[in-house]
Structure formats: structure tokens, C-alpha cells
PDB file of C-alpha atoms in Angstrom:
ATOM      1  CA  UNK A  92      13.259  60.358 -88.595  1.00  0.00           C
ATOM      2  CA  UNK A  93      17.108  58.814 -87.559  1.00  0.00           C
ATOM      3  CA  UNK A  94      16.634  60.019 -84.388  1.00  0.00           C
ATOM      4  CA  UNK A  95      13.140  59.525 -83.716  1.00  0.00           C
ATOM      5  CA  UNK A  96      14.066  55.636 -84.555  1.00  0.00           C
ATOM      6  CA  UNK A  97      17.153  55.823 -82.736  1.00  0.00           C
ATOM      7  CA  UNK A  98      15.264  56.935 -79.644  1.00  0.00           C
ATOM      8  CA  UNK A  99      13.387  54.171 -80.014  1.00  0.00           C
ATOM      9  CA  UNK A 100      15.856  51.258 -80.473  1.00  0.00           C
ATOM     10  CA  UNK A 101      17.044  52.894 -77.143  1.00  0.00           C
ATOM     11  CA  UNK A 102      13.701  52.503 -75.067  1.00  0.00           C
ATOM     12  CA  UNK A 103      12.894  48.888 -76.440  1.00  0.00           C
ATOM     13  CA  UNK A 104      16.823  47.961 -75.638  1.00  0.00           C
ATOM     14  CA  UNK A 105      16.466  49.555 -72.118  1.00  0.00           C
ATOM     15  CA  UNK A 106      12.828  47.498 -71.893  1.00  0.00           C
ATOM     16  CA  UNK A 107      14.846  44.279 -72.959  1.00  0.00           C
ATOM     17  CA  UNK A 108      17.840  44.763 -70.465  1.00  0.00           C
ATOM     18  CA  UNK A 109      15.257  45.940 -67.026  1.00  0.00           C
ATOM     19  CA  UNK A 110      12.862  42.668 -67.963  1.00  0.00           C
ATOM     20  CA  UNK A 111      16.252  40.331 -68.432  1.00  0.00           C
ATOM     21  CA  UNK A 112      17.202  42.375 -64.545  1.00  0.00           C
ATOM     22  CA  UNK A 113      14.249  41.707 -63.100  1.00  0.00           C
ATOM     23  CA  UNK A 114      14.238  37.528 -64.421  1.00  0.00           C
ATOM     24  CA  UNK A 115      17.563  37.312 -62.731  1.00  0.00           C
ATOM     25  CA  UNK A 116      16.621  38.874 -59.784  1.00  0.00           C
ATOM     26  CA  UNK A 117      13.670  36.734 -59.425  1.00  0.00           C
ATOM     27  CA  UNK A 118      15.907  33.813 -60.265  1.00  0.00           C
ATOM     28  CA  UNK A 119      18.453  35.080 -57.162  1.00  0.00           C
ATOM     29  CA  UNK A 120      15.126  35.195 -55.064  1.00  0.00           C
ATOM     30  CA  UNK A 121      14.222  31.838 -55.937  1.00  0.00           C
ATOM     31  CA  UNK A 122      17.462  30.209 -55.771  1.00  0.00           C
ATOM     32  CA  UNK A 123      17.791  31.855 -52.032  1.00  0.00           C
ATOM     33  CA  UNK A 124      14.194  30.524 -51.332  1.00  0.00           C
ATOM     34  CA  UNK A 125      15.347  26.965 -52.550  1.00  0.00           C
ATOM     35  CA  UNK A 126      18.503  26.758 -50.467  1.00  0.00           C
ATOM     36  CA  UNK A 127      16.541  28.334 -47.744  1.00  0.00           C
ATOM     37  CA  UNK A 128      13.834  25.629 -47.595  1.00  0.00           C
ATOM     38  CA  UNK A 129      16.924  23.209 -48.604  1.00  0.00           C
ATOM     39  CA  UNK A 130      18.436  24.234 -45.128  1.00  0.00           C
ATOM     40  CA  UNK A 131      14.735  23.982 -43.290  1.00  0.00           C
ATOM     41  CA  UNK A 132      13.925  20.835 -44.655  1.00  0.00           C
ATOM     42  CA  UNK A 133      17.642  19.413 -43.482  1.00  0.00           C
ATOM     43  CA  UNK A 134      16.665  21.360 -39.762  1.00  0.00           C
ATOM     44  CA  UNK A 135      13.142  20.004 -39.574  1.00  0.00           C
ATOM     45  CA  UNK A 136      13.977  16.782 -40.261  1.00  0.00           C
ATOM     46  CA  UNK A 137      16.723  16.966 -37.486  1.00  0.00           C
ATOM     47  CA  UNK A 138      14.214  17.874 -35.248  1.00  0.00           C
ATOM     48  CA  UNK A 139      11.981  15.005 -36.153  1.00  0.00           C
ATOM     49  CA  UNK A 140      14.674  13.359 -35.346  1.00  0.00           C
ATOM     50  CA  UNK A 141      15.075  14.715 -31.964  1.00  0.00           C
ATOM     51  CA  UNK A 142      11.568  14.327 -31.159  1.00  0.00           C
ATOM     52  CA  UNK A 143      11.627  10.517 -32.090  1.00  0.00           C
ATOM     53  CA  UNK A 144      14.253  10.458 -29.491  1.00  0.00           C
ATOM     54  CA  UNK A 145      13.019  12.311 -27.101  1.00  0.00           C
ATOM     55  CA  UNK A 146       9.365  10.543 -27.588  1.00  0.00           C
ATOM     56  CA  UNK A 147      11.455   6.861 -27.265  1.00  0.00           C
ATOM     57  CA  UNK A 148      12.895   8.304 -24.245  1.00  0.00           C
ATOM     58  CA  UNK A 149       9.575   9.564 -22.414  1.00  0.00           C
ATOM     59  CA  UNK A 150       8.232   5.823 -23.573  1.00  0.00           C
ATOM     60  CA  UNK A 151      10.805   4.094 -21.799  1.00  0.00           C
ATOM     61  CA  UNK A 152      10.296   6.658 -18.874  1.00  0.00           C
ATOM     62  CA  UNK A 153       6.810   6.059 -19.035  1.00  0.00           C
ATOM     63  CA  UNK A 154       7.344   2.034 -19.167  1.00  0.00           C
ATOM     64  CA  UNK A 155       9.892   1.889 -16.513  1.00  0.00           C
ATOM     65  CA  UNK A 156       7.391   4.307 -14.056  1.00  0.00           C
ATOM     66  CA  UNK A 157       4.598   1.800 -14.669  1.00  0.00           C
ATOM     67  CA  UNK A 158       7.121  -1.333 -13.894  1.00  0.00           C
ATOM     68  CA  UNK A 159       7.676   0.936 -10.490  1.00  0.00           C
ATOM     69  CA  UNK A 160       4.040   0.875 -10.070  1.00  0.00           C
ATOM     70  CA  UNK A 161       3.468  -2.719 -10.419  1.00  0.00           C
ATOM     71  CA  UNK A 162       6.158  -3.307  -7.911  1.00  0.00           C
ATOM     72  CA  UNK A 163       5.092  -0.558  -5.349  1.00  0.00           C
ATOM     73  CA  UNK A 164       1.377  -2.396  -6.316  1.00  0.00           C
ATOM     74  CA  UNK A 165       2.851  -6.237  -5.303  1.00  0.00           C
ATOM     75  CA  UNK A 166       4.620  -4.394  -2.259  1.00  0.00           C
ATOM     76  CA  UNK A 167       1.108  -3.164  -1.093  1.00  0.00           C
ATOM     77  CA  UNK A 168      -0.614  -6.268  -1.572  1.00  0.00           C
ATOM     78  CA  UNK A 169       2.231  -8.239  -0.244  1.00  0.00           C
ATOM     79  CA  UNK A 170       2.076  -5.923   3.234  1.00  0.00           C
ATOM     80  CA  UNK A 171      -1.994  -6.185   2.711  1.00  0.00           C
ATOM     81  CA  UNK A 172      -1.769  -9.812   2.819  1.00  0.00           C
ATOM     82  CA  UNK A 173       0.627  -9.820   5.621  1.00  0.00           C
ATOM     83  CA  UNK A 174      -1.788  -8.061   7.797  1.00  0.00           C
ATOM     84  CA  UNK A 175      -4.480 -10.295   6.763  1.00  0.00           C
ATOM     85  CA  UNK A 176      -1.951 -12.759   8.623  1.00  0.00           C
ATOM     86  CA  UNK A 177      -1.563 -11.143  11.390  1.00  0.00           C
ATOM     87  CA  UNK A 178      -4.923 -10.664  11.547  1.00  0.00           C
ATOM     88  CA  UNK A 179      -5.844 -14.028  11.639  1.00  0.00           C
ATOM     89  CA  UNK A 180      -3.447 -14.845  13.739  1.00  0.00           C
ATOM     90  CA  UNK A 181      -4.553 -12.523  16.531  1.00  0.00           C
ATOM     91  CA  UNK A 182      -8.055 -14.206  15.987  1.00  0.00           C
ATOM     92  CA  UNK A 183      -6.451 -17.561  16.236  1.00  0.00           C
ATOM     93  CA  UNK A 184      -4.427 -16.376  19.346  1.00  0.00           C
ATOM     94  CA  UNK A 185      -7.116 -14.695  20.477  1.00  0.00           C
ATOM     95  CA  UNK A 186      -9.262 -17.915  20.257  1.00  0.00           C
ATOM     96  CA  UNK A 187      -6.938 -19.462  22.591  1.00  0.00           C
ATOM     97  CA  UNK A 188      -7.006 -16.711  25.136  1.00  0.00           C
ATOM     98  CA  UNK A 189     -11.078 -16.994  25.528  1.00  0.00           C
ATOM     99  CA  UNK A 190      -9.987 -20.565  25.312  1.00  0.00           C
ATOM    100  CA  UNK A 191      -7.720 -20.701  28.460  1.00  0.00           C
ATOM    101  CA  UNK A 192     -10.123 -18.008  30.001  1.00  0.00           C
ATOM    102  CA  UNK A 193     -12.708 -20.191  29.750  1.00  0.00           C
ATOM    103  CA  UNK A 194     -10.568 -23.327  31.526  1.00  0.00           C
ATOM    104  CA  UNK A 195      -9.287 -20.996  34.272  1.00  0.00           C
ATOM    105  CA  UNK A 196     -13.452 -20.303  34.666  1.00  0.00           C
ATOM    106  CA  UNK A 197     -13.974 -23.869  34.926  1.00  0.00           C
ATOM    107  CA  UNK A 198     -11.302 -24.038  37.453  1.00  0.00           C
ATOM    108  CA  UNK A 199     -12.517 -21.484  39.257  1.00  0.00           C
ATOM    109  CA  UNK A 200     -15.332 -23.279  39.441  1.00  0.00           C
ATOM    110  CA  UNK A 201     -14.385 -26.495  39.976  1.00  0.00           C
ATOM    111  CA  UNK A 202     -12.150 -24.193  42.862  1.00  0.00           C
ATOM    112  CA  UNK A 203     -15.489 -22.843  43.930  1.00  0.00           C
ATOM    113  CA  UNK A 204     -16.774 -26.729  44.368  1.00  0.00           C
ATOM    114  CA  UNK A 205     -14.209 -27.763  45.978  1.00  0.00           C
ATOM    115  CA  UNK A 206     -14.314 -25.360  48.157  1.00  0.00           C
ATOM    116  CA  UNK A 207     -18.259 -25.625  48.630  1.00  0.00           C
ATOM    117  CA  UNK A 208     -17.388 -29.456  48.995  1.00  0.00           C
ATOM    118  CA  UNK A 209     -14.643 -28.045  51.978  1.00  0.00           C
ATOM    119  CA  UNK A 210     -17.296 -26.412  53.588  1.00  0.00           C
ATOM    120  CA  UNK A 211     -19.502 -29.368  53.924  1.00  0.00           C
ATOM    121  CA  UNK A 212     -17.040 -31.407  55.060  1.00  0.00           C
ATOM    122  CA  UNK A 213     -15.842 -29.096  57.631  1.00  0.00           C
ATOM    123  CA  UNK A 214     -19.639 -28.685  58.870  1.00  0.00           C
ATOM    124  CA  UNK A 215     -20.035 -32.399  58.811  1.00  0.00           C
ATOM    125  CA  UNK A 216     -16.403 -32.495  61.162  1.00  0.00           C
ATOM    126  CA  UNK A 217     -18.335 -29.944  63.421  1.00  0.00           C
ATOM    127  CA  UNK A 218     -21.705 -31.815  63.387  1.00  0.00           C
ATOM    128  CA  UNK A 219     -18.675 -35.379  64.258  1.00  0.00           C
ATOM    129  CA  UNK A 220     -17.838 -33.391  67.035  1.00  0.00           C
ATOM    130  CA  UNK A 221     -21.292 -33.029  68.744  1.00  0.00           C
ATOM    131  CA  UNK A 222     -21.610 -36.741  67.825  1.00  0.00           C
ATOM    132  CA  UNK A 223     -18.007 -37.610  69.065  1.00  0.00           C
ATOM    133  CA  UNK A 224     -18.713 -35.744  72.330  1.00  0.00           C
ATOM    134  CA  UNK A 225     -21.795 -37.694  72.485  1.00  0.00           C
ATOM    135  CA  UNK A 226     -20.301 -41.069  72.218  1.00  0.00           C
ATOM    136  CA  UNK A 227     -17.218 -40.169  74.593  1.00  0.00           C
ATOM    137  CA  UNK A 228     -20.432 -39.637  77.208  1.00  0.00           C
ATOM    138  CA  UNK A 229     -21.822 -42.699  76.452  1.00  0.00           C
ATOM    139  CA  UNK A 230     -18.586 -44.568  76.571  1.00  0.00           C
ATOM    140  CA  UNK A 231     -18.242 -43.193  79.864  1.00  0.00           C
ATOM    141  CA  UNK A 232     -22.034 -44.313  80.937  1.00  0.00           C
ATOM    142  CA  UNK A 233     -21.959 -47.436  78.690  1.00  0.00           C
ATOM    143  CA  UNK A 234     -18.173 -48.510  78.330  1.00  0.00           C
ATOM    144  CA  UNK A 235     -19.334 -52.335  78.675  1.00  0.00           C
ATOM    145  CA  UNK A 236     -20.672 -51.771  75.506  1.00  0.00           C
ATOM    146  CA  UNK A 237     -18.721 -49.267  73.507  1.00  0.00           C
ATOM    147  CA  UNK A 238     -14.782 -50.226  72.386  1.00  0.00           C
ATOM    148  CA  UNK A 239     -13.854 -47.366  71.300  1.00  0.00           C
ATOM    149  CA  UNK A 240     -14.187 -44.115  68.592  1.00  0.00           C
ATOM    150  CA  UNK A 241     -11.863 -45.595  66.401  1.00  0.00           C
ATOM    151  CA  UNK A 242     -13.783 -45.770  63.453  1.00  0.00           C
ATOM    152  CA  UNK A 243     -15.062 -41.840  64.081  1.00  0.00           C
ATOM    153  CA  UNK A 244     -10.787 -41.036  64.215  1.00  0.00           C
ATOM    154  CA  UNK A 245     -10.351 -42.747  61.272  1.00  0.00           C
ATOM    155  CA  UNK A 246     -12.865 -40.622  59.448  1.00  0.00           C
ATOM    156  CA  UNK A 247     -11.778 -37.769  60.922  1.00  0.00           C
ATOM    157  CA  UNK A 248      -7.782 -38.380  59.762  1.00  0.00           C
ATOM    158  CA  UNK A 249      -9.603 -38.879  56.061  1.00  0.00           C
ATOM    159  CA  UNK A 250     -11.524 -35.663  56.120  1.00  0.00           C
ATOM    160  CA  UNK A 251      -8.620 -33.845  57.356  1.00  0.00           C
ATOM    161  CA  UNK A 252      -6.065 -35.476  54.828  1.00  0.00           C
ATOM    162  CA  UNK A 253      -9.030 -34.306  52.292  1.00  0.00           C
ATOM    163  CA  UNK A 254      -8.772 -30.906  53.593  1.00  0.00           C
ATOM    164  CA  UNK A 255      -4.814 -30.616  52.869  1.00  0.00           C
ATOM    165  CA  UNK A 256      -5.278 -31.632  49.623  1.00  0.00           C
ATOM    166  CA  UNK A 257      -7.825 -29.265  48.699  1.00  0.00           C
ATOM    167  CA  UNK A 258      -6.013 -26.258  49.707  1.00  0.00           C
ATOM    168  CA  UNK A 259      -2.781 -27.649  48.270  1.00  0.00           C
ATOM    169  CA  UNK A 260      -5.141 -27.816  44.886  1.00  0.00           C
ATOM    170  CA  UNK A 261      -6.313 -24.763  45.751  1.00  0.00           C
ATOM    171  CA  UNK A 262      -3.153 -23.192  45.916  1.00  0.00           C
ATOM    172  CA  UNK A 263      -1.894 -24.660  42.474  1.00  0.00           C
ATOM    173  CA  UNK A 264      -5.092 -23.619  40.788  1.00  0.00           C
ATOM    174  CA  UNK A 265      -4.562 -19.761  41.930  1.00  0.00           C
ATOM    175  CA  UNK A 266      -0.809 -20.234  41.256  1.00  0.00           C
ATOM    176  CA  UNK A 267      -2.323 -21.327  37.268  1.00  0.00           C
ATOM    177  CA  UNK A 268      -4.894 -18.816  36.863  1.00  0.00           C
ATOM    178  CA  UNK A 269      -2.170 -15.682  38.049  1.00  0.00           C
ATOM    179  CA  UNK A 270       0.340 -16.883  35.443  1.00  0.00           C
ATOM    180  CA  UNK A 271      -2.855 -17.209  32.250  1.00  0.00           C
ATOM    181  CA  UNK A 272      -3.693 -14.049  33.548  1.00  0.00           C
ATOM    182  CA  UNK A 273      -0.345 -12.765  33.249  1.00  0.00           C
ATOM    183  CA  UNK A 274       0.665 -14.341  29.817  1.00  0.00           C
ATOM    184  CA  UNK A 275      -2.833 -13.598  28.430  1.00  0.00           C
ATOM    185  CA  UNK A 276      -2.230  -9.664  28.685  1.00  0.00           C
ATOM    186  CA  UNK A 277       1.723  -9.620  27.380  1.00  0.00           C
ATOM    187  CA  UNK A 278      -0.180 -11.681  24.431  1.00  0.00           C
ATOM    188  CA  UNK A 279      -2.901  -8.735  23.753  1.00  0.00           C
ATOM    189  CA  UNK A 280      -0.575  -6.315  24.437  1.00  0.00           C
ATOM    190  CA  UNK A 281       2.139  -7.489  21.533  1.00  0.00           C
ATOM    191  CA  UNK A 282      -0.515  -8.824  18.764  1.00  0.00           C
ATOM    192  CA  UNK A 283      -2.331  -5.268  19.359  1.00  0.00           C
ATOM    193  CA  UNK A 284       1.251  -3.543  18.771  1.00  0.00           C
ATOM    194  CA  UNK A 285       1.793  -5.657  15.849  1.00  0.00           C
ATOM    195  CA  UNK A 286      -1.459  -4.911  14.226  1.00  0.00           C
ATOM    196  CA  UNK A 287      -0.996  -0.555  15.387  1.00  0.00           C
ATOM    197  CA  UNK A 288       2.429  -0.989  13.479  1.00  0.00           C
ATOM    198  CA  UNK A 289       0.324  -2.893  10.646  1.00  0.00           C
ATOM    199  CA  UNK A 290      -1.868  -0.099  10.306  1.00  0.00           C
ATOM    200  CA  UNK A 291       0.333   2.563  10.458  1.00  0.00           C
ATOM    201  CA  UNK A 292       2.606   1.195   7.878  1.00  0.00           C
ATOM    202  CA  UNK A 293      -0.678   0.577   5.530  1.00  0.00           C
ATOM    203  CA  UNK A 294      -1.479   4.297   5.966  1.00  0.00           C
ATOM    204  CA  UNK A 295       1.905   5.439   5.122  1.00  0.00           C
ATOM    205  CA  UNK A 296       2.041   3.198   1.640  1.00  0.00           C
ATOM    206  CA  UNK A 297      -0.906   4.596   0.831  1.00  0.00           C
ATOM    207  CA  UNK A 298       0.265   8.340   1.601  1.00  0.00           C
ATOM    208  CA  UNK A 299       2.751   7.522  -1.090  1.00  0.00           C
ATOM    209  CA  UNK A 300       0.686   5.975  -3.628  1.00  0.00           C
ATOM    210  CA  UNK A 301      -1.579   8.952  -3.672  1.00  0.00           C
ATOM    211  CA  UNK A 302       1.767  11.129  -3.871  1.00  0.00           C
ATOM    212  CA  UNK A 303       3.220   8.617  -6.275  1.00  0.00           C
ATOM    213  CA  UNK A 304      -0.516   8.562  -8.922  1.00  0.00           C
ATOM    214  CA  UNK A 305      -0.560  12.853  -8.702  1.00  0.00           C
ATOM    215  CA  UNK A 306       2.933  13.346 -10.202  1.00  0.00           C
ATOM    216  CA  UNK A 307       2.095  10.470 -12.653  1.00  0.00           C
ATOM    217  CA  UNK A 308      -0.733  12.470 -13.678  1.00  0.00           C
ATOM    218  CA  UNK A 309       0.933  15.513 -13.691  1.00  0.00           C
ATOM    219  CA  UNK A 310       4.155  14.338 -15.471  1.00  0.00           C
ATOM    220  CA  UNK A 311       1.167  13.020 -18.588  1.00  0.00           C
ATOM    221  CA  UNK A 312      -0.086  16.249 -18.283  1.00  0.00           C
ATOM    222  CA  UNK A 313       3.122  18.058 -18.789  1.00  0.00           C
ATOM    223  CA  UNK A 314       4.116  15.438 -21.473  1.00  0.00           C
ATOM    224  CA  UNK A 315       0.597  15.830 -23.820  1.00  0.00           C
ATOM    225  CA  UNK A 316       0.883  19.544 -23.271  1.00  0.00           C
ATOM    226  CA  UNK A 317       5.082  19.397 -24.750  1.00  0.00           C
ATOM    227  CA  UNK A 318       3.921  17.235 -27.460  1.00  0.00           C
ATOM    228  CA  UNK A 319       0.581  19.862 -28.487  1.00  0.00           C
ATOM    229  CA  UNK A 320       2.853  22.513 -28.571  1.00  0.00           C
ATOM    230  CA  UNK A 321       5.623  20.920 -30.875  1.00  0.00           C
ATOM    231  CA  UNK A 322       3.457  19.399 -33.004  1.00  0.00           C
ATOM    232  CA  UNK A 323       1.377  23.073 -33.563  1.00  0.00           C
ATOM    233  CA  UNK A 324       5.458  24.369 -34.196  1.00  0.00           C
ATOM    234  CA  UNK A 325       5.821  21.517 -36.610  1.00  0.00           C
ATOM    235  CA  UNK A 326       2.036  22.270 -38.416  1.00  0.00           C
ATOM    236  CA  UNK A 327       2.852  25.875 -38.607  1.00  0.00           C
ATOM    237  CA  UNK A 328       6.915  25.454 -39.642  1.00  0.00           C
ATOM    238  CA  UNK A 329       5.027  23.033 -42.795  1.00  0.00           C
ATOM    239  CA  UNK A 330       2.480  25.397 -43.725  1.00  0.00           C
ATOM    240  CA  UNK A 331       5.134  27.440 -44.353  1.00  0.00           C
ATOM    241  CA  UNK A 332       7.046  25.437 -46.285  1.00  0.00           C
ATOM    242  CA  UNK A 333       3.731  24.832 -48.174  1.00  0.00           C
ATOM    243  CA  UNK A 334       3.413  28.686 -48.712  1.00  0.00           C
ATOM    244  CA  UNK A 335       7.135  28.415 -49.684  1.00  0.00           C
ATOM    245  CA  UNK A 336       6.513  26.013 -52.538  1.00  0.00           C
ATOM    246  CA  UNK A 337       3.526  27.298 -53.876  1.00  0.00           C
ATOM    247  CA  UNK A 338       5.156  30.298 -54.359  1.00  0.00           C
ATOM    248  CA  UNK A 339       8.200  29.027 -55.923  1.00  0.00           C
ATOM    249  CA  UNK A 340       5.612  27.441 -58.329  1.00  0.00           C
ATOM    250  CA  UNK A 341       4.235  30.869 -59.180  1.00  0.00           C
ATOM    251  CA  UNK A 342       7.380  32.368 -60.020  1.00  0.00           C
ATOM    252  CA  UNK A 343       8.433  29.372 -62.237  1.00  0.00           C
ATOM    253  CA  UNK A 344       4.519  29.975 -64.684  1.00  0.00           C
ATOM    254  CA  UNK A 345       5.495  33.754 -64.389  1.00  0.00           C
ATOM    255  CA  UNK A 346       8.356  33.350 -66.057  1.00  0.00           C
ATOM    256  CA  UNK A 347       7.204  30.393 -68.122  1.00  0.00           C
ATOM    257  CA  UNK A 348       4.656  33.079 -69.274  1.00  0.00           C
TER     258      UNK A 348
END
């Protein structure tokens, strides 16, 4: 009977010293499970950290790309508005081409009269002539009662003076019209450079603008898709600490119980 109670002081002291064991190793477990989540808590918050700084830095990024866009914006509209100019300057200039086209018409006509006018007066010299040849006869038949054909030279001195000066006019007036002519196509031929250089420079902002909105909207892409993926790693790294706790709770009522 000893030794049947002795056997049995042994068993219950052996239950006693595995259950005491098994308490401290549980205790080791959780103490390594606090100073674990301890140290994850200190690195997650480091991180959060980081990513504050990082998402300042992609705002001021972000701000200082849309300042660049506003300015490349005011540079297109500035160049816009200086083709608009030039524009309406060729129109203006342009104006005053059909306007000195339009005088060197009337000259031409007024040429065209004058010269019409020329004509006449050269016929009416010829049809003189018949009647100067006339009057010479009858001076000859008649000289008792002709003087003379004074008053027919006189005329003809004043038609011919007339004559001079219309082809010295003439003259000036082609001399005019060769030199609109000539500064009337240098004109066209710089405003229409002007407004080809214009143009070409508008297409080439605008090449860059499209270049300039596509890595905007790829760069927003990029930056929503980094941003997804660290905030799933941040979800997942807190569920786990979740798990973490709620099982550090369970051990504490197990060995409350």
C-alpha cells in the first residue's frame, strides 16, 4: 500500500512539474510573440513613416509637374496669340496690297486714258495736217486774205508739248507700278514665311503637349498602382498583427483557466 501511494505521489508530482513546463514554455512563446510584434509595430510604423515621405514627395512632384503645365499652357497660348497677330497683320498688310493693287489699276487706267486721250490728239494733229495743207493752198490762192497759220502752229506746239508730258507720265506711272509690283511680292513672300514658321512651331508645341499629358498619365498610373500595392502590404502586415493579438489573448484565458 507504501508503494502503491508512493507511485502515486510520483505521477501527480511528474503531472505538476510537465503542466508548470508547458506554462513556461507558453510564457517563452508569448514573450517572443510580444517582442516580435514589439519589433513590427516599431518597423511598420517606420514605414508609415517612409510612405508619408515618399507620398509628400510625389505631392510636391505632382504640384511642381502641374506648375510646368500651366507654364508650357501660358507658353502655348502666348505663341497662339502671337499668331493671331501675325495673322492679322498679314490681313492688314494684305489689305494694303489689294489696296495699292487697286491704285496701280486706276493708274493703269487713268494710263490707258491718257493714252486713249494721246491717240485722239494725235488723230486730231493728222486731221490739222489735211487742214494745214489746206490753208497753206489757200494762202497761196488767197494770200490777200490769209496772214498766216500762226494760230494752227501754236496749237500744234500745245498738242505736242501735251504729248511729252504724257509719255513722261507715262513713263513714271510704269516706273510706279514695276516697283508695287516688286515690293508687293517680297511682302507675300515674308508674311507667308512668317505664318509657315507660325505653324510649324504650333505643331511642334503641340507634339510635346501630347508627349508631355501621356507620361503624366502614365506616371498617375504608376503612382495609384505603388500606392494599391503598399497599402494591400500594409492591410495584410495588420491582419497579422490582428491574428497576433488575438492569439496572445487566447493564451492569456488558457492560462487564466
Amino acid at each position: 500500500k507504501m508503494k502503491k501511494q508512493t507511485q502515486f505521489q510520483e505521477i501527480e508530482n511528474y503531472d505538476y512539474v510537465s503542466a508548470a513546463t508547458k506554462i513556461l514554455e507558453k510564457r517563452r512563446q508569448m514573450y517572443e510573440i510580444h517582442e516580435q510584434f514589439k519589433s513590427q509595430k516599431i518597423e511598420h510604423k517606420n514605414k508609415e513613416e517612409q510612405f508619408k515621405i515618399q507620398e509628400q514627395d510625389l505631392r510636391e512632384q505632382d504640384m511642381a509637374i502641374q506648375a510646368e503645365l500651366i507654364n508650357f499652357c501660358k507658353f502655348l497660348q502666348e505663341n497662339e496669340a502671337k499668331k493671331l497677330r501675325a495673322e492679322k497683320r498679314l490681313q492688314e498688310e494684305t489689305k494694303q496690297k489689294e489696296q495699292k493693287e487697286k491704285e496701280i489699276n486706276d493708274l493703269e487706267n487713268q494710263y490707258q486714258e491718257l493714252q486713249n486721250q494721246q491717240q485722239k490728239l494725235e488723230q486730231k494733229v493728222n486731221s490739222l495736217k489735211k487742214y494745214e495743207e489746206y490753208l497753206e493752198s489757200v494762202i497761196k490762192v488767197h494770200g490777200d486774205q490769209f496772214q498766216d497759220l500762226s494760230e494752227i502752229l501754236v496749237r500744234y506746239k500745245t498738242l505736242s508739248v501735251s504729248n511729252e508730258n504724257l509719255l513722261k507720265e507715262h513713263k513714271l506711272l510704269e516706273r510706279e507700278k514695276e516697283d508695287l509690283k516688286h515690293t508687293a511680292a517680297l511682302f507675300v513672300k515674308e508674311k507667308s514665311q512668317e505664318i509657315l514658321q507660325c505653324s510649324n512651331d504650333i505643331k511642334e508645341l503641340s507634339k510635346k503637349l501630347e508627349v508631355f499629358i501621356f507620361l503624366k498619365i502614365e506616371y498617375n498610373y504608376k503612382v495609384n498602382k505603388q500606392r494599391k500595392r503598399k497599402m494591400k502590404k500594409y492591410k495584410f502586415q495588420i491582419k497579422q498583427k490582428i491574428q497576433i493579438i488575438n492569439l496572445d489573448k487566447k493564451i492569456q484565458i488558457q492560462e487564466e483557466y
